[in-house]
Every structure is written in structure tokens, then in C-alpha cells.
Amino acid sequence: MEATRSFDDQMPLPTNSLVTPLLTDLYQITMTYAHWKNNRHNDSAVFELFFRKNPFGGEYTIYCGLDEVLKHVSNFHFSDEEIEYLKTIPALSTCDPGFFEYLAKLDCSEVQLYSMKEGTIAFPRVPLITVSAPLGIGQLLETTLLTLINYPSLIATNSVRMVLAARGKNAAAEDPDTKHLKQCSQVPKCAEFGLRRAQGPDGGFSASKYSFVGGFDATSNVQAGKLLNFPVVGTHAHAFVQSYVSLDEVKHLTVKDCKSGEEVILLDRVLHYRNNVLQDKFLTTNDGELAAFIAYAAAFPASFLCLIDTYETLQSGNLNFCILAMVLDDLGYIPRGVRLDSGDLAYLSLECARMYELLAEKYDRPFFRDLDIVASNDINEDILHALNKEGHAITLFGIGTNLVTCQAQPALGCVYKLVE
């Protein structure tokens, strides 16, 4: 347990502008008034913030949220507008005017916090934070500190569990039929994809932020990327693919040849590979999907990664991707990979990897062995364990709903108790 920094130091404001002294339960203020009325508000007190049971039926919790606690405590001050609002609350309308004068002058200059290091492993009933303060201000901090610690710690713990599950023993890496596939031997990464399913903007941002404490590698949340300097990842949705129906829509699109510097019409190269080189099942892929991939390749030739399950994953999507990948390789670009968002993720990933190994060998295209296979679609901890048991070739998991909402356990249950 280490003492926090002095509150005389300059600290930035809390990330969320809603975090003010008013972000509390009314009874914290009524109790503080009763203490003030009885002239006990300056009595020395000690509070402890802790939880009683590890989440998700596990053996540990990752403690997070201290950074925002420090920002709140360091900037704690009731504004004139907030004081005037408190006077309008019926439960406080009969309070002595001197109480509001007390609140107006109140800060945390006499507060001392003792805390575990953020990001460390915590256990039940061991204090995460100890607050030594005058009774009045110590009471007023309770609700805000709890809301700033509960969800971040829950998200960080959920993230660690998912990262450990994703990096578990993959049966495909030892199976004689699949262990030669390079993707099967890679340690998968995890990316946070949960903004659209999170409990509001703050829940989405907090999930992005604290998932990194738990070991995630990237987020789809652009705002989090900006504010936290985190890697941001993403490709396209099914709607992008469905917006194209004909190859005529992309016949004019070009990409610069990295070797010659000339602009090359993509459709001509694509049709050459489809009709003259690859042939067979490549001839019957969905034209609209192929057009969408051409459009995306024209926009992002150096980071080409496609969602391949809009229509038929193996009979169309993956084949169309391979056509574009070979064209981009000719032009000096390195394709990134594919994303799977439905179906049997273990089977589909292995079939994709088998196709990449076949093309790498047959056409001397080693980049195929380094392609990422991204999987999303309601992934949770149990699914990650099941995928490893079955065997897969997934190199990155995009995890959203079950990470940010913590569906397996939606609350940590920290408490804040007076101990002295």
C-alpha cells in the first residue's frame, strides 16, 4: 500500500465532465449535514474501499480506476451553481445556510489516500483504497470513488481472463493435419470492439481504456485512440459489401504500382487472375462482393483486410480476397488478412489457412502464410476456450459485447466502509 501524491500538485480534471462533487447519492450529503449539525464533520475518520468476492467465479481481480480517483479528489470543489442547486432539493431545503457555506469552501486538502498500485492483482476484503480524512469530506467521496473503481476493475479483470483464454493451448498447433499452418502457431492478439454495445459513451470509453490494462492490443474506438494514444483497428461492415452489385461500378478504379509508379486499373488485373490463372471455383464467386473488395483495395492497398462472410465465406468471400491479395502483391503491397464474423469460426479459420498455404506453395507467394485471420461475433471467455480445444487458425480476436458489458457478471460490488 502506497500513499498517493500530494493534492497540492496540479492534476488534470477527470476525463468525464460529469465527475464532480454532485456525482454522488443524496444520502451522502444528508449524512454530511447531520455530521455538520452535530459538529462532527471535522472528526478524524478512516474509510476502506474493498470488494468481498472475486468476479466471474475467479481467483483474482485487477485493480483499476485510481487515475480517475486522483483527478476527482485533486479537483474536488462545489461550484456556486452546484451549491445553488443543492438548496433547491426538498430534502436539503431546510438546512442551515452555514452548511452550504461549509460546502462551498470544502476541498480535499486534508484528505490522505493510501492505495494499491493500479493494475495490480487484488483479493477480496483487502483494501484497494484507504481514505484518511475529516468525517464530512470522507463521507462525500464514497459514491464517486465506488463508481470510479467498480467498472474499471471489472473490465480490466474481464480483459485479462479473455486474453489468457485467447492465448491458451491451441489444439490445431499440435494436430498433424494443421500444425504446419503458420496461423495455427501464432499467439492470438485481442482487440476491443465493444463501443456500439457499451452502456453509453463513458462505458465505451472506459472499456477501451481499461481493456489495455488487461492486455488487449487495440481498440476500434477512435475517440479512445485519440485521447489515450492506443492503436486503432477496423475494416468494413457487411453493408459496405452489400452496397456493390456489379463489377461495372469499379471498372475505373486504379492503384499505383509501387515498382513502376504507374496507375494500374485493378479490374483488369483481377479478371486476369480470376479467369486465366486461378480459374475453377474462383470463376463463380459473387461479383458484387468482388467489386466491393476492389473498391476497398483501391482505397487501402497497403492495409487490405476484408470481411469475407457476407455471402459464402469459403465459396466466395475468401476466394475473392485471394484474387485481390495476389493483385496487390504484384503491385508491391502486402495484404493484411480477413475477418470472420459468423459461422463455425474454428472450421472456417482453418479452411482459410489451408487455402493460404496452398496458394503460397503453388504460386510462390509467401505473404499468404503471414495473413491475419480475425474473428469476431459475440466472442466470450467460454468460446475462446472452446475454440482452443477444437483447434483454430485465428490470429486476432475482436471482442465486443461480452467484454464491455461483462455479461458473465455485470458488477464487481466494491463497498466503502468506515473502519475508524
CSV table of N, CA and C in Angstrom, one decimal, residues 77-131:
chain,number,residue,atom,x,y,z
A,77,HIS,N,-14.4,20.3,-5.6
A,77,HIS,CA,-14.8,21.7,-5.2
A,77,HIS,C,-16.2,21.9,-5.8
A,78,PHE,N,-17.1,22.3,-4.9
A,78,PHE,CA,-18.5,22.7,-5.3
A,78,PHE,C,-18.5,24.0,-5.9
A,79,SER,N,-19.1,24.1,-7.1
A,79,SER,CA,-19.2,25.4,-7.8
A,79,SER,C,-20.4,26.2,-7.2
A,80,ASP,N,-20.4,27.5,-7.4
A,80,ASP,CA,-21.6,28.3,-6.9
A,80,ASP,C,-22.9,27.8,-7.5
A,81,GLU,N,-22.8,27.4,-8.7
A,81,GLU,CA,-24.1,26.9,-9.4
A,81,GLU,C,-24.5,25.6,-8.7
A,82,GLU,N,-23.5,24.7,-8.4
A,82,GLU,CA,-23.9,23.4,-7.7
A,82,GLU,C,-24.5,23.7,-6.3
A,83,ILE,N,-23.9,24.7,-5.6
A,83,ILE,CA,-24.4,25.0,-4.3
A,83,ILE,C,-25.9,25.5,-4.4
A,84,GLU,N,-26.1,26.3,-5.3
A,84,GLU,CA,-27.5,26.9,-5.5
A,84,GLU,C,-28.4,25.8,-5.9
A,85,TYR,N,-28.0,24.8,-6.7
A,85,TYR,CA,-28.9,23.7,-7.0
A,85,TYR,C,-29.2,22.8,-5.7
A,86,LEU,N,-28.2,22.6,-4.9
A,86,LEU,CA,-28.4,21.8,-3.7
A,86,LEU,C,-29.5,22.4,-2.8
A,87,LYS,N,-29.5,23.7,-2.8
A,87,LYS,CA,-30.5,24.4,-2.0
A,87,LYS,C,-32.0,24.2,-2.5
A,88,THR,N,-32.1,23.8,-3.7
A,88,THR,CA,-33.5,23.6,-4.3
A,88,THR,C,-34.0,22.2,-4.0
A,89,ILE,N,-33.1,21.3,-3.6
A,89,ILE,CA,-33.5,19.9,-3.3
A,89,ILE,C,-34.4,19.9,-2.1
A,90,PRO,N,-35.6,19.3,-2.1
A,90,PRO,CA,-36.5,19.4,-1.0
A,90,PRO,C,-35.9,18.8,0.3
A,91,ALA,N,-35.1,17.7,0.2
A,91,ALA,CA,-34.5,17.2,1.4
A,91,ALA,C,-33.5,18.1,2.1
A,92,LEU,N,-33.0,19.0,1.3
A,92,LEU,CA,-32.0,20.0,1.8
A,92,LEU,C,-32.5,21.4,2.0
A,93,SER,N,-33.8,21.6,1.7
A,93,SER,CA,-34.3,23.0,1.7
A,93,SER,C,-34.3,23.6,3.1
A,94,THR,N,-34.4,22.8,4.1
A,94,THR,CA,-34.4,23.4,5.5
A,94,THR,C,-33.0,23.4,6.2
A,95,CYS,N,-32.0,23.0,5.4
A,95,CYS,CA,-30.7,23.0,6.0
A,95,CYS,C,-30.2,24.4,6.4
A,96,ASP,N,-29.5,24.5,7.5
A,96,ASP,CA,-28.9,25.8,7.9
A,96,ASP,C,-28.0,26.3,6.8
A,97,PRO,N,-28.1,27.6,6.5
A,97,PRO,CA,-27.3,28.3,5.5
A,97,PRO,C,-25.8,28.1,5.7
A,98,GLY,N,-25.4,28.0,6.9
A,98,GLY,CA,-24.0,27.8,7.2
A,98,GLY,C,-23.5,26.5,6.6
A,99,PHE,N,-24.3,25.5,6.4
A,99,PHE,CA,-23.9,24.2,5.9
A,99,PHE,C,-23.4,24.4,4.4
A,100,PHE,N,-24.2,25.2,3.7
A,100,PHE,CA,-23.8,25.5,2.3
A,100,PHE,C,-22.6,26.3,2.2
A,101,GLU,N,-22.3,27.2,3.2
A,101,GLU,CA,-21.1,27.9,3.2
A,101,GLU,C,-19.9,26.9,3.5
A,102,TYR,N,-20.2,25.9,4.3
A,102,TYR,CA,-19.1,24.9,4.6
A,102,TYR,C,-18.8,24.2,3.3
A,103,LEU,N,-19.9,23.7,2.5
A,103,LEU,CA,-19.7,23.0,1.3
A,103,LEU,C,-18.9,23.9,0.3
A,104,ALA,N,-19.2,25.1,0.2
A,104,ALA,CA,-18.6,26.0,-0.8
A,104,ALA,C,-17.1,26.1,-0.6
A,105,LYS,N,-16.6,26.0,0.6
A,105,LYS,CA,-15.2,26.1,0.9
A,105,LYS,C,-14.5,24.8,1.0
A,106,LEU,N,-15.3,23.7,0.8
A,106,LEU,CA,-14.7,22.3,1.1
A,106,LEU,C,-13.8,21.9,-0.1
A,107,ASP,N,-12.7,21.3,0.3
A,107,ASP,CA,-11.8,20.6,-0.7
A,107,ASP,C,-11.2,19.4,0.0
A,108,CYS,N,-10.2,18.8,-0.7
A,108,CYS,CA,-9.6,17.6,-0.2
A,108,CYS,C,-8.2,17.8,0.3
A,109,SER,N,-7.9,19.0,0.7
A,109,SER,CA,-6.6,19.3,1.2
A,109,SER,C,-6.2,18.5,2.5
A,110,GLU,N,-7.2,18.1,3.2
A,110,GLU,CA,-6.9,17.3,4.5
A,110,GLU,C,-7.1,15.8,4.3
A,111,VAL,N,-7.3,15.4,3.0
A,111,VAL,CA,-7.5,14.0,2.7
A,111,VAL,C,-6.2,13.3,2.4
A,112,GLN,N,-6.0,12.1,2.9
A,112,GLN,CA,-4.9,11.3,2.5
A,112,GLN,C,-5.5,10.0,2.0
A,113,LEU,N,-4.9,9.6,0.8
A,113,LEU,CA,-5.3,8.3,0.2
A,113,LEU,C,-4.1,7.4,0.2
A,114,TYR,N,-4.4,6.1,0.6
A,114,TYR,CA,-3.4,5.1,0.5
A,114,TYR,C,-4.0,4.0,-0.4
A,115,SER,N,-3.3,3.6,-1.4
A,115,SER,CA,-3.8,2.8,-2.5
A,115,SER,C,-2.8,1.7,-2.9
A,116,MET,N,-3.4,0.6,-3.4
A,116,MET,CA,-2.6,-0.4,-4.1
A,116,MET,C,-2.2,0.3,-5.4
A,117,LYS,N,-1.2,-0.2,-6.1
A,117,LYS,CA,-0.8,0.3,-7.4
A,117,LYS,C,-1.8,-0.1,-8.4
A,118,GLU,N,-2.1,0.8,-9.3
A,118,GLU,CA,-3.1,0.5,-10.3
A,118,GLU,C,-2.6,-0.6,-11.2
A,119,GLY,N,-3.5,-1.5,-11.6
A,119,GLY,CA,-3.1,-2.6,-12.5
A,119,GLY,C,-2.6,-3.8,-11.8
A,120,THR,N,-2.6,-3.8,-10.4
A,120,THR,CA,-2.1,-5.0,-9.7
A,120,THR,C,-3.2,-5.9,-9.4
A,121,ILE,N,-2.8,-7.1,-9.0
A,121,ILE,CA,-3.8,-8.2,-8.6
A,121,ILE,C,-4.3,-7.9,-7.2
A,122,ALA,N,-5.6,-7.9,-7.0
A,122,ALA,CA,-6.2,-7.7,-5.7
A,122,ALA,C,-7.1,-8.9,-5.3
A,123,PHE,N,-7.3,-8.9,-4.0
A,123,PHE,CA,-8.1,-10.1,-3.5
A,123,PHE,C,-9.2,-9.6,-2.5
A,124,PRO,N,-10.2,-10.4,-2.3
A,124,PRO,CA,-11.3,-10.0,-1.5
A,124,PRO,C,-10.9,-9.5,-0.1
A,125,ARG,N,-11.6,-8.4,0.3
A,125,ARG,CA,-11.5,-7.9,1.6
A,125,ARG,C,-10.2,-7.2,1.9
A,126,VAL,N,-9.3,-7.2,1.0
A,126,VAL,CA,-8.0,-6.4,1.1
A,126,VAL,C,-8.3,-5.0,0.6
A,127,PRO,N,-8.1,-3.9,1.4
A,127,PRO,CA,-8.4,-2.6,0.9
A,127,PRO,C,-7.7,-2.2,-0.4
A,128,LEU,N,-8.5,-1.7,-1.3
A,128,LEU,CA,-7.9,-1.2,-2.6
A,128,LEU,C,-7.5,0.3,-2.3
A,129,ILE,N,-8.3,1.0,-1.6
A,129,ILE,CA,-8.0,2.4,-1.2
A,129,ILE,C,-8.4,2.6,0.3
A,130,THR,N,-7.5,3.2,1.0
A,130,THR,CA,-7.9,3.6,2.4
A,130,THR,C,-7.9,5.2,2.4
A,131,VAL,N,-9.0,5.7,2.9
A,131,VAL,CA,-9.2,7.2,2.9
A,131,VAL,C,-9.1,7.7,4.3
